[in-house]
Coordinates of C-alpha atoms (C1' of nucleotides) in Angstrom, one line a residue:
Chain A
X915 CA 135.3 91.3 96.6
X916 CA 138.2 88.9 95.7
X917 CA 137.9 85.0 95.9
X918 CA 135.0 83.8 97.2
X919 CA 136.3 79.8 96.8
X920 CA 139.9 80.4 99.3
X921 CA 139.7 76.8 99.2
X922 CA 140.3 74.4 96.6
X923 CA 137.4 73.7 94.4
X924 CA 137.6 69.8 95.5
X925 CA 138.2 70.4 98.7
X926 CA 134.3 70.5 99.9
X927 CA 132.4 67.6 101.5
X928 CA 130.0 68.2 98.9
X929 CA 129.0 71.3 96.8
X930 CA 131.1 74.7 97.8
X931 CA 128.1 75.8 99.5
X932 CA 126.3 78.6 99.1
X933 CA 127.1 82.7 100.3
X934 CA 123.5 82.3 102.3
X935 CA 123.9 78.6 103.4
X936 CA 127.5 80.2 104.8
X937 CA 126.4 83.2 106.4
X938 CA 123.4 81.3 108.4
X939 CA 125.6 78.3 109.8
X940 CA 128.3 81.0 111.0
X941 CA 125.4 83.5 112.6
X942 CA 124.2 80.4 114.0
X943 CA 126.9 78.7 115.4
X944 CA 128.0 82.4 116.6
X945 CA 124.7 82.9 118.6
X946 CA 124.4 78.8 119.8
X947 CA 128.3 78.9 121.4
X948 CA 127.1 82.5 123.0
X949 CA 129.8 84.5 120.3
X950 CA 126.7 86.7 120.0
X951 CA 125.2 86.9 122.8
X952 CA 121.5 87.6 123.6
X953 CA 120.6 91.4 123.2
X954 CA 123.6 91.7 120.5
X955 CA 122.6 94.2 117.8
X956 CA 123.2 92.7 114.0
X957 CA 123.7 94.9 111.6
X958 CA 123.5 94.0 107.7
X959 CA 126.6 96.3 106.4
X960 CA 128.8 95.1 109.4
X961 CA 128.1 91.5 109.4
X962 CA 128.0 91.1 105.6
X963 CA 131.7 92.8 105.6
X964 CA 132.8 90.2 108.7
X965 CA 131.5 87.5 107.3
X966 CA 132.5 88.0 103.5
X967 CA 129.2 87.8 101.6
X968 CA 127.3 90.7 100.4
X969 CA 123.8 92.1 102.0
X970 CA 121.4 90.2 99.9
X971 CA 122.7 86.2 101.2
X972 CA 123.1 87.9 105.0
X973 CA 119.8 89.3 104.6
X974 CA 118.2 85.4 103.6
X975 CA 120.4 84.1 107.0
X976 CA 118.5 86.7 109.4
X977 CA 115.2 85.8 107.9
X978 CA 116.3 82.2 108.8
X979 CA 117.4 82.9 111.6
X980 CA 114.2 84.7 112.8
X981 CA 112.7 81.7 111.6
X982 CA 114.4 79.8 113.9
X983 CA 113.1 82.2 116.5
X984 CA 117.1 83.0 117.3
X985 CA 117.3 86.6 115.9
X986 CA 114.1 89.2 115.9
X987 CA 113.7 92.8 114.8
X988 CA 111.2 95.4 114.5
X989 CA 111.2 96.3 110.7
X990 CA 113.1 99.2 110.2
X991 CA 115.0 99.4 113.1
X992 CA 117.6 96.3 112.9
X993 CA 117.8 93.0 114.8
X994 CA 119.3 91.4 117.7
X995 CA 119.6 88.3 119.5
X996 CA 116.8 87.2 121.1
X997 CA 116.7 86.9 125.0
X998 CA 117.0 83.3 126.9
X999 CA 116.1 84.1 130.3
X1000 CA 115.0 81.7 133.2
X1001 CA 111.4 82.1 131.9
X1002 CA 112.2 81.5 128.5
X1003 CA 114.1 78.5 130.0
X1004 CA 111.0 77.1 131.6
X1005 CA 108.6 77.9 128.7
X1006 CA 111.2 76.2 126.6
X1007 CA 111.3 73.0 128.8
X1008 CA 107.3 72.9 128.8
X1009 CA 107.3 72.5 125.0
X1010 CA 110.5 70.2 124.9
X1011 CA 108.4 67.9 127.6
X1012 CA 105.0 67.9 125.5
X1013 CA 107.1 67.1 122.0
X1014 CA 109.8 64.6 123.8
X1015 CA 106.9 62.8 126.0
X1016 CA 105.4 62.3 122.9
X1017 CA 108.0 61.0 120.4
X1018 CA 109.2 59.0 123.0
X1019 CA 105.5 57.2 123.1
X1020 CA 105.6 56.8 119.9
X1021 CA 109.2 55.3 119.2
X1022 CA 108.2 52.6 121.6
X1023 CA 105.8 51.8 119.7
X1024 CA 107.8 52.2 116.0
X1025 CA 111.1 51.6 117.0
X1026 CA 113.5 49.3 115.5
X1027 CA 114.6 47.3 118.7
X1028 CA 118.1 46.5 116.9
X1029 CA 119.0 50.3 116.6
X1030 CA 118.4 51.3 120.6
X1031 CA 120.2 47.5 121.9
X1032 CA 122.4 49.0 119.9
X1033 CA 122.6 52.8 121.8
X1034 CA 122.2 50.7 125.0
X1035 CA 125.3 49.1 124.7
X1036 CA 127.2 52.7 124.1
X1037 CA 125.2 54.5 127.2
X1038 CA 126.5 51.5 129.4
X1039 CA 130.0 52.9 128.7
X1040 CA 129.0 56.4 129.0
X1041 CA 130.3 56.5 132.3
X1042 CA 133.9 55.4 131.4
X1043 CA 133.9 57.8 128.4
X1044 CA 132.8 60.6 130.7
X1045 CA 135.7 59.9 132.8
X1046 CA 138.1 60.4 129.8
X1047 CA 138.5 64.0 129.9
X1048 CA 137.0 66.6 127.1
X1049 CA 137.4 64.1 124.2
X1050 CA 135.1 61.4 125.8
X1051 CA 132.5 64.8 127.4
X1052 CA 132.5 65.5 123.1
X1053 CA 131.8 61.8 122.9
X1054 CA 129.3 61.9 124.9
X1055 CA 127.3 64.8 123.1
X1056 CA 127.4 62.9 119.6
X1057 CA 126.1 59.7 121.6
X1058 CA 122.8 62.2 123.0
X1059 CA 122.6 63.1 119.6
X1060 CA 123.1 59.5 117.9
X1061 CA 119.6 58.9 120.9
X1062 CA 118.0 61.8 119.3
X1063 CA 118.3 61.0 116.1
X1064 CA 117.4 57.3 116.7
X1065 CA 114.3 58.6 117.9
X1066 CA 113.4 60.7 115.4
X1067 CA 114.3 58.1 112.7
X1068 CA 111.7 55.8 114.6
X1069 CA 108.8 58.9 115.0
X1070 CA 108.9 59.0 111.3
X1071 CA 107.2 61.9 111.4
X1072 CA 108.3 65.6 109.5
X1073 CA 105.9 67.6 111.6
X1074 CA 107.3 66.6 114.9
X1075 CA 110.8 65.9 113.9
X1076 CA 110.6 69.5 112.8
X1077 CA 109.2 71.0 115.9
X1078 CA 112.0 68.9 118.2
X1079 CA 114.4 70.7 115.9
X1080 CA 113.4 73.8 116.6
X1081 CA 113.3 73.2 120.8
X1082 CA 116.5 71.2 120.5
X1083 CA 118.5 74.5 118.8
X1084 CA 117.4 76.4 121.6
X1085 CA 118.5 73.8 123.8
X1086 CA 121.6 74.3 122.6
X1087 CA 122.0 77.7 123.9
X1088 CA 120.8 76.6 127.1
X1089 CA 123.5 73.1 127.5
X1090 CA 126.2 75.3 127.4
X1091 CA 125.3 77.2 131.0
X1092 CA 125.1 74.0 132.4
X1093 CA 128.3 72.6 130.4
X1094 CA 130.9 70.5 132.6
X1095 CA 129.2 68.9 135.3
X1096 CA 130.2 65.3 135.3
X1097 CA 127.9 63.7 138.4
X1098 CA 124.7 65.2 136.3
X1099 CA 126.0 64.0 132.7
X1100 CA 126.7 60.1 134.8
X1101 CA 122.7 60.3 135.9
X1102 CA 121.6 61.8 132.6
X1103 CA 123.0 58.7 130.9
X1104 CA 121.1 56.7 133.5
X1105 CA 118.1 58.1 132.7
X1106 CA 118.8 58.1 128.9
X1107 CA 118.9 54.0 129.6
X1108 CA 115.9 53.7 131.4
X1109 CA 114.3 55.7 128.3
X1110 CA 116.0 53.2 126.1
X1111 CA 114.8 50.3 128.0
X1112 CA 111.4 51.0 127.5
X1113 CA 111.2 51.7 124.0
X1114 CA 112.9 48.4 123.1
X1115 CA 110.4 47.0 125.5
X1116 CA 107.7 48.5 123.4
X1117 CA 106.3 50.1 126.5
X1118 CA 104.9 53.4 125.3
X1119 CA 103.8 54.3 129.0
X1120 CA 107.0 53.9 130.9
X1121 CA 109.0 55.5 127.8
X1122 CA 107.2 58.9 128.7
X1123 CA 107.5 58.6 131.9
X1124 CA 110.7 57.6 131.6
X1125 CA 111.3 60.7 129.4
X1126 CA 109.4 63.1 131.7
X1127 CA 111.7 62.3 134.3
X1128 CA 114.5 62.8 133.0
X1129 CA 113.9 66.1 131.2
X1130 CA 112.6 67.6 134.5
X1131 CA 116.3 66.8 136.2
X1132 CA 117.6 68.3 133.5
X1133 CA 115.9 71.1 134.1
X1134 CA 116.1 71.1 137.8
X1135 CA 120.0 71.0 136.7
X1136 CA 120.0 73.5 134.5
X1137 CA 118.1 76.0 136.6
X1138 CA 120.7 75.1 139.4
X1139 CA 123.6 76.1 137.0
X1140 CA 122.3 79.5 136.1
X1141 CA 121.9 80.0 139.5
X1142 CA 125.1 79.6 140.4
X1143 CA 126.6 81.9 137.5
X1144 CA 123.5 84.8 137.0
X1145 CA 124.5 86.1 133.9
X1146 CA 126.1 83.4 131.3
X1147 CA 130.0 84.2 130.5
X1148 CA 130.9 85.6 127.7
X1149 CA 134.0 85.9 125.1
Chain B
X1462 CA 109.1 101.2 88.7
X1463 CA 106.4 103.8 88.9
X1464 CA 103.8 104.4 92.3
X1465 CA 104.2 101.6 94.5
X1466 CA 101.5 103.4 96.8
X1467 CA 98.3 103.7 94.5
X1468 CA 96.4 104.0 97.8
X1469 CA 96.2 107.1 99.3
X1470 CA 99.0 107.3 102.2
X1471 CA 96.8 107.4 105.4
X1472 CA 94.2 105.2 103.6
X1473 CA 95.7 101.9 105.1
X1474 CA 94.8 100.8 108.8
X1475 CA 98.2 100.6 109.9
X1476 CA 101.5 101.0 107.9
X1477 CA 101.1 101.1 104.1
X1478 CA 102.4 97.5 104.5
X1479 CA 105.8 96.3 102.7
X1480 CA 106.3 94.5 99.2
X1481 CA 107.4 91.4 101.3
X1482 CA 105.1 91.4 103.6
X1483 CA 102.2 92.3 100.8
X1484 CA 104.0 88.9 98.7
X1485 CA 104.1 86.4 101.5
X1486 CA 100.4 87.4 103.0
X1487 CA 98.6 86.9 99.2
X1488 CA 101.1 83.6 98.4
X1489 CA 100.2 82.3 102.1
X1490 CA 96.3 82.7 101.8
X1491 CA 96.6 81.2 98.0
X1492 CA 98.3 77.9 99.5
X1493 CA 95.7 77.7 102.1
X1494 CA 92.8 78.5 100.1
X1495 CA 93.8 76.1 97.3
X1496 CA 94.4 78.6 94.5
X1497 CA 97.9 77.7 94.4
X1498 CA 97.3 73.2 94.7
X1499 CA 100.1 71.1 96.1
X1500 CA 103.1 71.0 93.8
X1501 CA 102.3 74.1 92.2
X1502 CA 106.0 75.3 90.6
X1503 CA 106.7 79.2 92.1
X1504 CA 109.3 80.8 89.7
X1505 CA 110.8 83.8 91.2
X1506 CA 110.1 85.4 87.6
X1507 CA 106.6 85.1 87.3
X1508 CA 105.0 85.3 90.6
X1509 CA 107.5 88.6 91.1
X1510 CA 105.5 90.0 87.5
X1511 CA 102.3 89.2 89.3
X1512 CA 102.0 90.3 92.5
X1513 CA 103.3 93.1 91.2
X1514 CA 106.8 93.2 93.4
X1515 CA 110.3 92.7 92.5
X1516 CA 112.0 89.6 93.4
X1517 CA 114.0 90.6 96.4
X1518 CA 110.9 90.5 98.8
X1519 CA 109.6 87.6 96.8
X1520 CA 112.0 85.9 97.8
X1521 CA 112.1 86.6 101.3
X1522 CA 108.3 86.0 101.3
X1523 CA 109.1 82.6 99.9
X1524 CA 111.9 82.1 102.4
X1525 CA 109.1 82.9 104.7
X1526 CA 106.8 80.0 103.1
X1527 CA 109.7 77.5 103.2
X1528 CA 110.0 78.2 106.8
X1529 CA 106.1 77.9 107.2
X1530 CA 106.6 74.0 105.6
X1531 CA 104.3 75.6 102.7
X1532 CA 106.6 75.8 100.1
X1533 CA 110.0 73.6 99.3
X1534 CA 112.7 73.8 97.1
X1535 CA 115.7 72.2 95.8
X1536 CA 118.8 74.6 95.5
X1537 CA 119.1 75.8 92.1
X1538 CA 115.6 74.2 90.7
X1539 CA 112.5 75.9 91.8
X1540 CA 110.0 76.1 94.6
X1541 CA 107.1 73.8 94.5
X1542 CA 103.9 74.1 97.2
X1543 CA 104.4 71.0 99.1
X1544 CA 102.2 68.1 99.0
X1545 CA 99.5 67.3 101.8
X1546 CA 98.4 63.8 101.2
X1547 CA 96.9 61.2 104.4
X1548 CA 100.2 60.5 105.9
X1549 CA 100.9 64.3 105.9
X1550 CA 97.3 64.7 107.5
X1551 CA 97.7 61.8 110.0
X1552 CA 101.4 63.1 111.1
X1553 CA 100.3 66.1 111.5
X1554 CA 97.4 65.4 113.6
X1555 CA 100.2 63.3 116.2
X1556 CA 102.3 66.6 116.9
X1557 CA 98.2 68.2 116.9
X1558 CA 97.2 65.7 119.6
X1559 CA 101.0 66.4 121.3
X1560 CA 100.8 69.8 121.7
X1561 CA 96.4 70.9 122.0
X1562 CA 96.5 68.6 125.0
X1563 CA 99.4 69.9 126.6
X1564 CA 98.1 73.6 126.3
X1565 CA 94.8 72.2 127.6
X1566 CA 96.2 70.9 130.8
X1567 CA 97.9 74.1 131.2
X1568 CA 95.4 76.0 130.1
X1569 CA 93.2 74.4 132.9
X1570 CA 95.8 75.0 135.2
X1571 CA 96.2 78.7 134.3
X1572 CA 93.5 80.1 132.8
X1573 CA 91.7 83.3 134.0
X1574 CA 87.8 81.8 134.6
X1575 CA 85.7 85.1 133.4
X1576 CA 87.5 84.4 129.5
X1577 CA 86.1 81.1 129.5
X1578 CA 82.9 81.2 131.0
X1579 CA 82.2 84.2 128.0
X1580 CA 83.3 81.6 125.3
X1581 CA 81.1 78.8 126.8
X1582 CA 77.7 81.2 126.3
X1583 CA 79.1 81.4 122.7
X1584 CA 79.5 77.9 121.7
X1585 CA 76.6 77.1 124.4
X1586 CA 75.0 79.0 121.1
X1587 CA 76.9 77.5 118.4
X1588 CA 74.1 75.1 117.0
X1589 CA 71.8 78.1 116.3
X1590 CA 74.6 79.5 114.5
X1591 CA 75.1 77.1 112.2
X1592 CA 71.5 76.9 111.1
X1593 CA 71.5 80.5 109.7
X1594 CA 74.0 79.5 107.1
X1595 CA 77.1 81.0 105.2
X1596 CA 77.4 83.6 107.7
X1597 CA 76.5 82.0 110.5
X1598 CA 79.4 79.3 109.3
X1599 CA 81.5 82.5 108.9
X1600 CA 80.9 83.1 112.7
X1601 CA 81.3 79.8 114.1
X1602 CA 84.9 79.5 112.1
X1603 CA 85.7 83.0 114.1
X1604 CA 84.7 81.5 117.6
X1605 CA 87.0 78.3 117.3
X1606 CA 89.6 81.3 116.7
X1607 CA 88.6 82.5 120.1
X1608 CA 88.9 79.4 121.3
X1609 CA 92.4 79.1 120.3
X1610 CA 93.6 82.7 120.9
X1611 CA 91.7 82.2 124.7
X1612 CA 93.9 78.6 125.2
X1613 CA 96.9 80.4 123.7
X1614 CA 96.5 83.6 125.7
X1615 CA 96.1 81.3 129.3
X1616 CA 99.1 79.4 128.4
X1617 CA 101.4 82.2 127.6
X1618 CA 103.5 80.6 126.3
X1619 CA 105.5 81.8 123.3
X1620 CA 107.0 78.3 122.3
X1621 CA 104.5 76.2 122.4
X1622 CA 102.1 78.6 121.0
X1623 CA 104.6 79.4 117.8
X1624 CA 104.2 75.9 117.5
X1625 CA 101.0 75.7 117.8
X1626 CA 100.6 78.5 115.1
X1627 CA 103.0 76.3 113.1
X1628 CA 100.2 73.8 113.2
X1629 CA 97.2 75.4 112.4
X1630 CA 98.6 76.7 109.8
X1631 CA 98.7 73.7 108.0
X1632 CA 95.2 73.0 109.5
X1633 CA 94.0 75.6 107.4
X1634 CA 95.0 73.8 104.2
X1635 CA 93.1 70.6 105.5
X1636 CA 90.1 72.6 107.1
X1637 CA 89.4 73.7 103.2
X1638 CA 88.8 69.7 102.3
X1639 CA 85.9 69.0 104.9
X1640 CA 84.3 72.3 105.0
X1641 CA 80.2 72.2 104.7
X1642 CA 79.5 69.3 107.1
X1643 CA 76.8 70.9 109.9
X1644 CA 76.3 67.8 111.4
X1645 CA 80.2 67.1 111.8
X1646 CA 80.2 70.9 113.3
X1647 CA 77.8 70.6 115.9
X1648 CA 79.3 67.6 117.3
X1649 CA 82.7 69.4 117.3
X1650 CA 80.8 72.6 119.1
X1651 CA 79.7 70.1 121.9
X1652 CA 83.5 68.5 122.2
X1653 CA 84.6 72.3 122.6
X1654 CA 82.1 73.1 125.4
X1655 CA 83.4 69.7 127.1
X1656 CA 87.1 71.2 126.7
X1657 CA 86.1 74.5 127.7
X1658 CA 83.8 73.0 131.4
X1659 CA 87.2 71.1 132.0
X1660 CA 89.0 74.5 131.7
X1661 CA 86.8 76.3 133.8
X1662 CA 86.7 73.3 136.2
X1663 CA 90.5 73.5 136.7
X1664 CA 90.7 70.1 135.5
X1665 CA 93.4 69.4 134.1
X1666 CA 93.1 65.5 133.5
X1667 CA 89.7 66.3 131.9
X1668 CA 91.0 69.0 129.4
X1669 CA 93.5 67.0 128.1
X1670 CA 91.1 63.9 127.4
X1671 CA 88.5 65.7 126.0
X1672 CA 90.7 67.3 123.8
X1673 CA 92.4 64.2 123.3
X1674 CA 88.9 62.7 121.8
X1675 CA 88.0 66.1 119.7
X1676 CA 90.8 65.7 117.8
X1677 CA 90.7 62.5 117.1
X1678 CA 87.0 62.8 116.1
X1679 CA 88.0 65.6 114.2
X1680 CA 90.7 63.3 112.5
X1681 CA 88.4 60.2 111.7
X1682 CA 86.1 63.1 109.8
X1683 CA 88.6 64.7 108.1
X1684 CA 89.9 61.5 106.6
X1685 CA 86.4 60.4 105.9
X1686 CA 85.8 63.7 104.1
X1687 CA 89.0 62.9 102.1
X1688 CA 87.6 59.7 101.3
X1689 CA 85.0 61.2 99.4
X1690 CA 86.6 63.3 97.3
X1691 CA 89.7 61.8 96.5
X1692 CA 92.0 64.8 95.3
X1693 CA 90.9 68.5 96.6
X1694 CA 88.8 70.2 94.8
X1695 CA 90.8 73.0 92.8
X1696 CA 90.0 76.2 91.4
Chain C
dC740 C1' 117.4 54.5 64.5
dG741 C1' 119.4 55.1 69.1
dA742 C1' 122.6 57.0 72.3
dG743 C1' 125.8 60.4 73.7
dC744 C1' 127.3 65.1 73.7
dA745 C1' 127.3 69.9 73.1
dT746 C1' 124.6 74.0 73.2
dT747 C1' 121.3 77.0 74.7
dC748 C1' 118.0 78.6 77.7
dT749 C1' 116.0 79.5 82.0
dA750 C1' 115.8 80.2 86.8
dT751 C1' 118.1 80.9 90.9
dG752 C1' 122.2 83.0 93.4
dT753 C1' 124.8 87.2 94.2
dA754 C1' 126.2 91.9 94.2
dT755 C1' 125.3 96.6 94.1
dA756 C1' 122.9 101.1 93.5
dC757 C1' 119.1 103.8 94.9
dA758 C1' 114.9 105.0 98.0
dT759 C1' 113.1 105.8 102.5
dA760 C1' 112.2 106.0 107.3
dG761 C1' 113.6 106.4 111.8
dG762 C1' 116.7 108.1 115.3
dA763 C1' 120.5 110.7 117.3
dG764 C1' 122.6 114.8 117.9
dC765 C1' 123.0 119.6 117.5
dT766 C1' 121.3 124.1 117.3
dT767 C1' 118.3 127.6 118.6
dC768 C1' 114.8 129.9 121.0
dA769 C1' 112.3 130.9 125.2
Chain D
dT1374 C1' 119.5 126.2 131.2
dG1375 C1' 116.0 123.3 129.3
dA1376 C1' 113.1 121.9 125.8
dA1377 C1' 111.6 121.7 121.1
dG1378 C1' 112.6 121.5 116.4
dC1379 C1' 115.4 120.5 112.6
dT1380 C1' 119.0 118.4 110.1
dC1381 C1' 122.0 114.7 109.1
dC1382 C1' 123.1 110.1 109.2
dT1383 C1' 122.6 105.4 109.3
dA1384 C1' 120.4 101.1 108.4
dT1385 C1' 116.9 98.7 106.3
dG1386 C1' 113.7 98.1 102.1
dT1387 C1' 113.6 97.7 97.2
dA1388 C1' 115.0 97.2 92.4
dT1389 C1' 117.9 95.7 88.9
dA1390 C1' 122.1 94.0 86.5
dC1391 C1' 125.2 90.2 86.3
dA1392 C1' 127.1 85.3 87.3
dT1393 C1' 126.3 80.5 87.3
dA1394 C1' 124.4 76.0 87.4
dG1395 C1' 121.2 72.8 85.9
dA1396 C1' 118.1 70.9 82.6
dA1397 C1' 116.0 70.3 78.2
dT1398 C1' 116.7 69.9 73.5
dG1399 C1' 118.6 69.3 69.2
dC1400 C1' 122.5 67.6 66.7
dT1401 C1' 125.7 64.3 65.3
dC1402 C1' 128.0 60.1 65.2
dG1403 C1' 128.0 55.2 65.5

DNA sequence: CGAGCATTCTATGTATACATAGGAGCTTCA
DNA sequence: TGAAGCTCCTATGTATACATAGAATGCTCG
């Protein structure tokens, strides 16, 4: 097994990162963008080989990963990616509603108001950037993730961020079905300003509301999408 | 090294049980007994030596604990058992409260009426229990299971009851600190069978308050117990 | 006597060799 | 021809040897 470090040593953000920490972001990036797609069988042997790192880090990634709940397998007889049906969808969504409804209640009532007047400016241009082609649609991702993380900064809280982290990766499988639909991404941002609206208000009522609202468009929307296309494409 | 199966093969009540799976079961109920405190240091090394396992699956068991929130580590310098102090407890209670009164409204809303009305003769005898002592203590911890695996079982949901799990599990840890009050436990018998008439009832609404004010009586004596003994007791 | 540096030691990170169990496919017998 | 049994193969489970990075400690120099 040749040079592990291609790169130059210097090169790295930070430390060269690890064969393990490697081997999980790639599986997981693989199974989020749909690469791997749900049912996909993952062998050790062949995905330590593809990947470049030796059985022992791939093994610590697939226990990760079934951490994550992204991968499962019956001992002894391999893994694969888990399922996301419509059920899962919904089940997901009931969760994501409980958690969201919550920290949303609670930011209201934590949250730095400078930090959301700030996101409230950028979700007032959301509209323009989401008329500016795929570079303003990734724009507008890393602004719903600039919310979420605004929200988490204010929850404060490990256990809940944690649990939101975990809904929000499966999310992630989910947004890409519904990817590309410009008149629901204008009235999420709508809704995402209402949200912010009442948490600098401090109004801990309307700010779940406000978020229980909005997650059941999305999925209202998201259900819709997968109608429309039964089974998700695939490379 | 030499007979990993000292037990007679068909001796066990399933599979013999694997050397991970053995590690992460006996570190898990150490942490949540006490055995091994908060901040505990886990060297690969020594705990390997003995459980009596090589550090492969010691490592995946402690992979396993990381992913629990049991255990964390710094890359390169050790595991430690993670710390549990009031904030922990309180935070942990919010994504509690977030989540118990979710699956009681749907619980209410799904739940098969026979399952219930079974549990409510049980905790209808719950104070009798807990006057015949250790075991009857013993008894009364293994209804509240019931309870749970009933609530988790009407929800069906695999999300929000892996979080769920995710929570009790860290209940356990706390459970430990205000174990022994009977008058604490009767009280918390009658804010089950309130839950439990709101389940039966349908009521959604109701299921969701009552368990709403269980848990934060259960909170208020929890950190009350805590203020009584400052640090844990420890073995 | 204090501070900086080199050395050593320890614990994790990684790779590989071996053990084992489960399944697929083939062969054989009825 | 079909079904049952056996064999081989493959993939995970486990153990151990080696690489490496970080920290503690002792030494030396100012």
């Amino acid at each position: 097994m040749g040079s592990v470090y291609t790169e130059t040593p210097t090169a790295g953000p930070a430390a060269p990162l690890r064969a393990g920490e490697r081997a999980y972001r790639q599986l997981r990036g693989e199974i989020l963008d749909g690469i791997l797609p749900p049912g996909t069988g993952l062998l050790e042997i062949e995905q330590s080989a593809r990947i470049g790192v030796s059985r022992t880090p791939l093994r610590a990634a697939i226990a990760r990963l079934i951490a994550d709940g992204l991968v499962a397998g019956r001992p002894g007889r391999g893994f694969i990616v888990t399922e996301m049906n419509v059920d899962s969808i919904r089940e997901l969504y009931e969760v994501r509603r409980a958690l969201e409804e919550h920290a949303a209640r609670i930011a209201a009532d934590r949250r730095d108001p400078a930090v959301f007047l700030a996101l409230r400016d950028q979700f007032l241009a959301a509209p323009a950037l989401l008329a500016q082609g795929e570079t303003g649609l990734h724009r507008y991702y890393d602004l719903i993730d600039e919310f979420d993380d605004a929200v988490a900064a204010a929850v404060a809280n490990p256990f809940l961020v944690g649990a939101l982290a975990t809904v929000r990766t499966h999310l992630a499988r989910i947004r890409r079905l519904a990817r590309g639909n410009p008149d629901r991404l204008r009235s999420a941002a709508a809704e995402h300003l209402l949200i912010i609206d009442a948490i600098i208000a401090g109004d801990t009522s309307l700010a779940a509301h406000a978020t229980h609202v909005h997650l059941q468009q999305s999925l209202t929307n998201v259900l819709a999408a997968i109608q429309g296309q039964p089974t998700g494409p695939v490379a």
